[in-house]
Coordinates of C-alpha atoms in Angstrom, one line a residue:
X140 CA 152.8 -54.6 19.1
X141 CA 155.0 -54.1 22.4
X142 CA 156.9 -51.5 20.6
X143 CA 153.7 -49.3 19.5
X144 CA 151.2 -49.9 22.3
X145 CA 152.8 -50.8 25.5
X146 CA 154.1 -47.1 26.2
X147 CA 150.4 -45.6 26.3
X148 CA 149.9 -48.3 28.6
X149 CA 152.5 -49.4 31.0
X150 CA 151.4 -46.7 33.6
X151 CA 148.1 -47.6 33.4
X152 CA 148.4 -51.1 34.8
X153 CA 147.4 -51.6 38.0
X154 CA 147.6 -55.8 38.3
X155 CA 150.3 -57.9 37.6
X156 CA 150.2 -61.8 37.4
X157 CA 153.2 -63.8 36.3
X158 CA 154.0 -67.9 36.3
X159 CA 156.0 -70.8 35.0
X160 CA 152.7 -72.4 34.4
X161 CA 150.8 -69.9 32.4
X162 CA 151.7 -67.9 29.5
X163 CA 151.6 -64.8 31.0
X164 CA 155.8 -65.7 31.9
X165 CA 156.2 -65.1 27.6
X166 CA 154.8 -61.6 28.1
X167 CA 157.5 -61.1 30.6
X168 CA 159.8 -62.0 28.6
X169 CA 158.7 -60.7 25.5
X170 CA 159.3 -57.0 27.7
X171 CA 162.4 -57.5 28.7
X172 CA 163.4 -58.4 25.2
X173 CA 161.6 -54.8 23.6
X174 CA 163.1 -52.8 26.6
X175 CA 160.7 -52.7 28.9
X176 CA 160.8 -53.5 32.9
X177 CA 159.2 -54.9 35.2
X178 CA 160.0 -51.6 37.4
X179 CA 158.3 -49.8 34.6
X180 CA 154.8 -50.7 36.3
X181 CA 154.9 -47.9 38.4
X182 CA 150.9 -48.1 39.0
X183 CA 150.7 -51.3 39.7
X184 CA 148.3 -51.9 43.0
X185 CA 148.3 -56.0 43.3
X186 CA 151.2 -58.0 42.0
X187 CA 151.2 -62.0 42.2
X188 CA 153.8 -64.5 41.6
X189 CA 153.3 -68.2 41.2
X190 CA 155.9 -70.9 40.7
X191 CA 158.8 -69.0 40.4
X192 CA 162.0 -70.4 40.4
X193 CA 164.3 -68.6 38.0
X194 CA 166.6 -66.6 40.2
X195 CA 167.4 -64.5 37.5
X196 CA 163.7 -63.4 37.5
X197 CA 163.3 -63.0 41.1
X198 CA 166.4 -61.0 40.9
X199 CA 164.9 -59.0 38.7
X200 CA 161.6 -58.4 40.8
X201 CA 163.6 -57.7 43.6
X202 CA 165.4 -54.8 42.2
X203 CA 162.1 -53.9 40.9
X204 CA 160.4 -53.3 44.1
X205 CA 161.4 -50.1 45.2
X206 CA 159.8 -48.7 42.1
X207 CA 156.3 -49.6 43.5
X208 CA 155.5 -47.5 46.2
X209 CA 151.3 -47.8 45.0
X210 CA 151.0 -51.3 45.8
X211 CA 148.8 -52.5 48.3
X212 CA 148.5 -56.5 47.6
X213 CA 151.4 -59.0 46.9
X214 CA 151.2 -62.7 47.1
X215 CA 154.3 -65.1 46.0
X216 CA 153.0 -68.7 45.8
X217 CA 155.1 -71.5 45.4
X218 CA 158.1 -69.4 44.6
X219 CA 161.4 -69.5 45.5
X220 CA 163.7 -66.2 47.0
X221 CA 166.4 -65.4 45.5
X222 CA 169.8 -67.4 47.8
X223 CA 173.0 -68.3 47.3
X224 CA 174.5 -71.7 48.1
X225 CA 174.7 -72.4 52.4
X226 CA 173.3 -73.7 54.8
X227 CA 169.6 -73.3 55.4
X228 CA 170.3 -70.3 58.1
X229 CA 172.9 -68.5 55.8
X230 CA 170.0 -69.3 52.7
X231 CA 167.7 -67.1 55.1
X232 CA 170.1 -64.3 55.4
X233 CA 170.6 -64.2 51.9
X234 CA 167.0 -63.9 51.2
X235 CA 166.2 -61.1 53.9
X236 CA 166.8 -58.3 51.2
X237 CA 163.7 -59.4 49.1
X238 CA 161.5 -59.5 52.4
X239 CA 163.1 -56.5 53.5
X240 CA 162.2 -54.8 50.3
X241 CA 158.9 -56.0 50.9
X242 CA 158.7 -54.7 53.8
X243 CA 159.4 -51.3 53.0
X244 CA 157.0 -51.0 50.7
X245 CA 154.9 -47.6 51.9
X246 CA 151.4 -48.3 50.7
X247 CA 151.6 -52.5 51.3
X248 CA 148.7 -53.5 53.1
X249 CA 147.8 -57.2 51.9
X250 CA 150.9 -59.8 52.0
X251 CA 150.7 -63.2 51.5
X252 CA 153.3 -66.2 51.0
X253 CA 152.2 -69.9 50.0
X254 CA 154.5 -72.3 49.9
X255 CA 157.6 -69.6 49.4
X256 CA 161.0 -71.3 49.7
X257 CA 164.4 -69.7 51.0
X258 CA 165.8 -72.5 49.0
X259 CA 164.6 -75.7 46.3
X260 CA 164.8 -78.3 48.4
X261 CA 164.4 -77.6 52.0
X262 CA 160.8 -76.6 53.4
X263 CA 159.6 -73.3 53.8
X264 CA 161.0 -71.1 55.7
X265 CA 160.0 -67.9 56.8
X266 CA 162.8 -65.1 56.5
X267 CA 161.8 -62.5 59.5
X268 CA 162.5 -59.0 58.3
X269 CA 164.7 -56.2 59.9
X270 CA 163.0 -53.1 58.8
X271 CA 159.5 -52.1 59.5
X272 CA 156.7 -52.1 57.9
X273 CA 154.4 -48.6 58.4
X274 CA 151.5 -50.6 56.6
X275 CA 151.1 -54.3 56.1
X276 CA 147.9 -54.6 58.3
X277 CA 146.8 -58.3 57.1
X278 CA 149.8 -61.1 56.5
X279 CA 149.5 -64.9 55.5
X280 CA 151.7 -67.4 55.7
X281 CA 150.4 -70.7 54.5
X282 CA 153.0 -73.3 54.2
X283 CA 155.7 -71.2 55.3
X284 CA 157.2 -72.1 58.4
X285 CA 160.1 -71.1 61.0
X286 CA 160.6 -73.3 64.7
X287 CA 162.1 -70.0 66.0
X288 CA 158.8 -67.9 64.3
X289 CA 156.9 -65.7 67.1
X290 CA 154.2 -63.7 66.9
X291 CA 155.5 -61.1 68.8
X292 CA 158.9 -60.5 67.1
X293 CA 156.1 -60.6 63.7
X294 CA 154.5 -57.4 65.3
X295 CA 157.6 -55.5 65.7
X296 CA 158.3 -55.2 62.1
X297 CA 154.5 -55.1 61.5
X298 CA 153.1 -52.5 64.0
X299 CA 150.1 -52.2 62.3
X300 CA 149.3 -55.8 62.1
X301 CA 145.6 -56.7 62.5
X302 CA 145.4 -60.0 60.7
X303 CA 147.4 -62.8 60.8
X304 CA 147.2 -66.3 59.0
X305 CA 149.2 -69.2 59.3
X306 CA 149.4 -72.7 59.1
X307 CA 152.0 -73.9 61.5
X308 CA 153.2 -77.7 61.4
X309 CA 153.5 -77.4 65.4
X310 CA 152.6 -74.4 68.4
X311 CA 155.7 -74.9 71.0
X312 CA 156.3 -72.5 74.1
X313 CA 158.8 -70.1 71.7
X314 CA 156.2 -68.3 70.2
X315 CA 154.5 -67.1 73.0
X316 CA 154.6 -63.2 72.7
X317 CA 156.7 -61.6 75.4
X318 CA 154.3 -58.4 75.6
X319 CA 150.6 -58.0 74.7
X320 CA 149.8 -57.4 70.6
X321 CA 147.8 -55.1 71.1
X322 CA 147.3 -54.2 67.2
X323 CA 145.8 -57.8 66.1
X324 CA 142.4 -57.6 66.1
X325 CA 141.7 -61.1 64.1
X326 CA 143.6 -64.5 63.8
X327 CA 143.6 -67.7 61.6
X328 CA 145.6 -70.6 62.7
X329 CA 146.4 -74.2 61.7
X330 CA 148.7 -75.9 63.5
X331 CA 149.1 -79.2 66.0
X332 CA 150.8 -79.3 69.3
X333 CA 150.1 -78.8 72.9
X334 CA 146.3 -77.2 73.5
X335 CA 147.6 -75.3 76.7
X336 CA 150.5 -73.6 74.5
X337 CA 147.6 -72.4 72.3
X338 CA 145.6 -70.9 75.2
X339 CA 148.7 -69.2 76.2
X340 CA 149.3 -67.5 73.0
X341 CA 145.5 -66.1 73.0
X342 CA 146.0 -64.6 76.2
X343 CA 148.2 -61.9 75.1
X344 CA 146.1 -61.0 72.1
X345 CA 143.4 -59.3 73.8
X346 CA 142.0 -57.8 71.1
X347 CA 140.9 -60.2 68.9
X348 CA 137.4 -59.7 67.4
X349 CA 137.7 -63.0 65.1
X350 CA 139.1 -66.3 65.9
X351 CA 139.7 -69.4 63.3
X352 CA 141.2 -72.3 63.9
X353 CA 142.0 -75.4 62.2
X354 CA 143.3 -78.8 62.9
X355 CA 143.9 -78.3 66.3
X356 CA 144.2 -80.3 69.4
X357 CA 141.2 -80.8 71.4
X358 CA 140.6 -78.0 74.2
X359 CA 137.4 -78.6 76.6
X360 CA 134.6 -76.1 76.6
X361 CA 135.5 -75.1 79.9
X362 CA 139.3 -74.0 79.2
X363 CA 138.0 -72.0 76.4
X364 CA 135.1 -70.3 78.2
X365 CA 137.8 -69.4 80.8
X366 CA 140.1 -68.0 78.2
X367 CA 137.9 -66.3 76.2
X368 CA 136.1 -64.6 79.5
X369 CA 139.3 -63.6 80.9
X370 CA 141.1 -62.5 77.9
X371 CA 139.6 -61.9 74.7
X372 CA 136.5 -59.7 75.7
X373 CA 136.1 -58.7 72.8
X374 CA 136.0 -62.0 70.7
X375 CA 132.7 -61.9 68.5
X376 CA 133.1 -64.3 65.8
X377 CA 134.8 -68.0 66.5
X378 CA 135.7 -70.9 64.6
X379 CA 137.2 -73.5 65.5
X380 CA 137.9 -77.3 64.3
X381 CA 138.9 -79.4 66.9
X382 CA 140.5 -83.5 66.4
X383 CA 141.2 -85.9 69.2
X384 CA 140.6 -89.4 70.1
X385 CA 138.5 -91.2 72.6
X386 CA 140.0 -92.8 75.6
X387 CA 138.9 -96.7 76.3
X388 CA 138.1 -96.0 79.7
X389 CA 134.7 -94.9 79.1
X390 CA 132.0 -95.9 76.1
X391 CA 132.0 -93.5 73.2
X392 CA 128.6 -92.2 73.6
X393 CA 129.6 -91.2 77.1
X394 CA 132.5 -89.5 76.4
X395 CA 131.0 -87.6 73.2
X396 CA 127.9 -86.5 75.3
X397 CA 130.5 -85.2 78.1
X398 CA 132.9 -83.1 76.0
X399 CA 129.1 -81.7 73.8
X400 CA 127.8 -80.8 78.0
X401 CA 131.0 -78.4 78.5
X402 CA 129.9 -76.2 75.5
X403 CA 126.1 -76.2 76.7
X404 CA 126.6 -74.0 79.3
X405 CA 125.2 -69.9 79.8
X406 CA 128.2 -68.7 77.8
X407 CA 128.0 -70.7 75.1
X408 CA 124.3 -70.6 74.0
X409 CA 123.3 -67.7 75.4
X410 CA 125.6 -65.0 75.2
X411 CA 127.2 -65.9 72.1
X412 CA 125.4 -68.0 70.5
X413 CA 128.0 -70.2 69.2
X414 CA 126.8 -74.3 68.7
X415 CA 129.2 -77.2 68.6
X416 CA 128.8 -80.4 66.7
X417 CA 131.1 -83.9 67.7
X418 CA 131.9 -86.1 64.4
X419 CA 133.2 -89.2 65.3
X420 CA 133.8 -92.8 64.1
X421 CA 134.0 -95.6 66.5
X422 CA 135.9 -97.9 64.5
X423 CA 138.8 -96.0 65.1
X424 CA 137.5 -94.1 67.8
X425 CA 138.7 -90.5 66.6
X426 CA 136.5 -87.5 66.6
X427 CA 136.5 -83.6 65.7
X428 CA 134.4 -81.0 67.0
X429 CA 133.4 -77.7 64.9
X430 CA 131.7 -74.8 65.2
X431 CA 128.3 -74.7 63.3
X432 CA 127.6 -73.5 60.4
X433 CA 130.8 -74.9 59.5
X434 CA 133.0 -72.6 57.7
X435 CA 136.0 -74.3 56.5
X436 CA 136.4 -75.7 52.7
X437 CA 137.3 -78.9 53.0
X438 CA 135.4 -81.9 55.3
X439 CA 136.5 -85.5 55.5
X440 CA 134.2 -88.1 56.0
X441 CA 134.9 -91.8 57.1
X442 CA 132.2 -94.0 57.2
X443 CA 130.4 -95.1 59.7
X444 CA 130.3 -90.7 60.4
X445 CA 128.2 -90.3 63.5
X446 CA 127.7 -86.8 65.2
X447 CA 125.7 -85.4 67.8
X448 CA 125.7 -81.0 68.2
X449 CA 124.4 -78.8 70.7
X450 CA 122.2 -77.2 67.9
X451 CA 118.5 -77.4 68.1
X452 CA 118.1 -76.5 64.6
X453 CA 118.6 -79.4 62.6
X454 CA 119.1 -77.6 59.3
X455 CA 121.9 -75.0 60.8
X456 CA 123.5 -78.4 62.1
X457 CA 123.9 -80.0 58.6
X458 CA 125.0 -76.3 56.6
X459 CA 127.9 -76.8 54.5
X460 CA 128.0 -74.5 51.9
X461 CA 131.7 -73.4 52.3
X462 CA 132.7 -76.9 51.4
X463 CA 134.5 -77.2 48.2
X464 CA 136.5 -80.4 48.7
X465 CA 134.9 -83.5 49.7
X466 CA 137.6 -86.4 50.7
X467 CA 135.1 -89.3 51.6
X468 CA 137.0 -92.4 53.0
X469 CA 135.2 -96.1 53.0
X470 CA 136.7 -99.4 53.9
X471 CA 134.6 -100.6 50.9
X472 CA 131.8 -99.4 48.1
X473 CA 129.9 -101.5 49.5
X474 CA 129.8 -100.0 53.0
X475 CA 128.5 -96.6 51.7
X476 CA 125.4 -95.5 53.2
X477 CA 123.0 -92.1 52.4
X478 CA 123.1 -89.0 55.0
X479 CA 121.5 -86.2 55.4
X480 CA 124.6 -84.4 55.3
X481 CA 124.5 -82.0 52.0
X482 CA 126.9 -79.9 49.7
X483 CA 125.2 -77.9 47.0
X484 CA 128.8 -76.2 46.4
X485 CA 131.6 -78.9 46.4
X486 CA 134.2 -78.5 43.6
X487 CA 136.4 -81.6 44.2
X488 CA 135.2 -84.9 45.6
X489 CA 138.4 -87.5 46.8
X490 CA 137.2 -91.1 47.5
X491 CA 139.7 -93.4 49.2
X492 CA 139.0 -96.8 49.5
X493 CA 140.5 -99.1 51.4
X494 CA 141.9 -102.4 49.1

């Protein structure tokens, strides 16, 4: 069947999905045995990879590239680049001709890497390119990670760079951008580490339209309203999630009612609109504050969950419709109790209980 149809139709296909885990890897192969390429897919618009290890295959992809100058999306997901044996720094070099491949692709708007390895064993890493790109405009990198990764040497290979994802395992004062991005016009982040590093970062993006973060390290109301009205005037749509923990100098209800006060003022509720709720638990006296409706996909609950928001509207407060996992942790079954709190859309549902 390869033999008789595939040449009517190789030009034709415009997405491309190969994996280890599904069968699709058998068609791959089942080409490449009748004489057919992957650099045959010269119409190919989106191409994803997932769990791919073979280095014979990435190889392969690599060379294959070039060839398609149509594509606009690529994501590699749990895949590893194509190395020889080093160290992890000489691993990175060796994988800088795939990115840089990448890179030079003419019509590439949409790039993402999950989980992408320079090498089997080591974390993700994050190969920086040395060609530029004329037109990646929106780039993730979600599990990929570099201590010497800024945002600024990002936007010199990616000039027209208007998104940017990441999930950082820690924000330190090395990726603060040594000249305004003037390009990036929307931001995701995850990431722990110092709050005021953060606010420093944001300050030389001063375009940014839309904000989300995630995970990350309690800022007051007050530091943000001072950031956001001296550099980001044109920040419309924000989301945040915010996790700390209470100090025992003061009573919980004090303290939550204090940091909820610093987001009640002018330019929270009335010229942007934006409302903040506080969970927290006073057994272990932790809390997170979020931005309502909340728009992440996954909440935790520990019970006893107590919140307080500076929402008047009781059913915008309890809106959770972009939840799909649930991770609900008890110190006992017998300890659960109803809420109010509702989520018509959940997909997964992890219950820890404490033994």
């Amino acid at each position: 069947m390869c033999e008789k149809y595939f040449p009517t139709l190789i030009d034709k296909v415009s997405s491309l999905y190969l994996s280890e885990k599904e069968d699709s890897l058998k068609l791959f192969n089942q080409l490449n045995a009748h004489g057919f390429a992957i650099d045959q897919f010269i119409q190919l618009k989106s191409l994803s990879l997932s769990y791919l290890s073979e280095e014979q295959i990435m190889d392969q992809i690599m060379f294959a590239l070039p060839h398609f100058i149509n594509i606009t999306h690529l994501t590699l997901q749990h895949c590893s680049l194509p190395q020889s044996p080093g160290s992890v720094s000489e691993e990175q070099i060796n994988a800088r001709p795939f990115i840089n491949c990448i890179w030079s692709l003419p019509k590439l708007t949409h790039c993402c890497f999950i989980n992408t390895f320079v090498c089997k064993f080591s974390s993700a890493i994050f190969t920086e390119p040395t060609v530029i790109s004329s037109s990646i405009t929106h780039l993730f990198l979600f599990g990929v990670h570099d201590d010497a990764l800024c945002l600024d040497r990002i936007c010199e290979t990616t000039p027209k760079l208007q998104h940017f994802s990441e999930s950082s395992p820690d924000l330190n004062t090395s990726e603060i951008p040594r000249f305004p991005l003037l390009s990036m016009t929307s931001l995701e982040l995850s990431c722990t580490g110092c709050g005021s590093t953060l606010l420093h970062i944001l300050q030389w993006i001063p375009n940014l339209y839309r904000l989300k973060l995630k995970d990350i390290p309690y800022i007051n109301g007050h530091e943000w309203e001072s950031c956001i009205s001296n550099h980001l005037p044109k920040l419309k749509i924000f989301n945040f999630q915010m996790e700390g923990r209470f100090s025992r100098n003061e009573t919980i209800d004090v303290q939550v009612d204090d940091m909820l006060n610093k987001f009640r003022t002018q330019f929270w509720l009335d010229e942007h609109g934006w409302f903040i709720a506080c969970y927290y638990e006073p057994t272990n006296r932790s809390f997170y504050l979020c931005t309502l409706p909340y728009v992440f996909d996954t909440f935790q609950m520990r019970y006893p969950l107590l919140y307080k928001s500076t929402c008047s509207n009781e059913n915008n407060d309890q809106s959770f419709d972009t939840v799909r996992h649930l991770i609900y942790d008890v110190q006992s079954m017998n300890a659960c109790s109803s809420s109010n709190i509702r989520f018509y859309k959940l997909e997964t549902l992890e219950i820890k209980v404490a033994l």
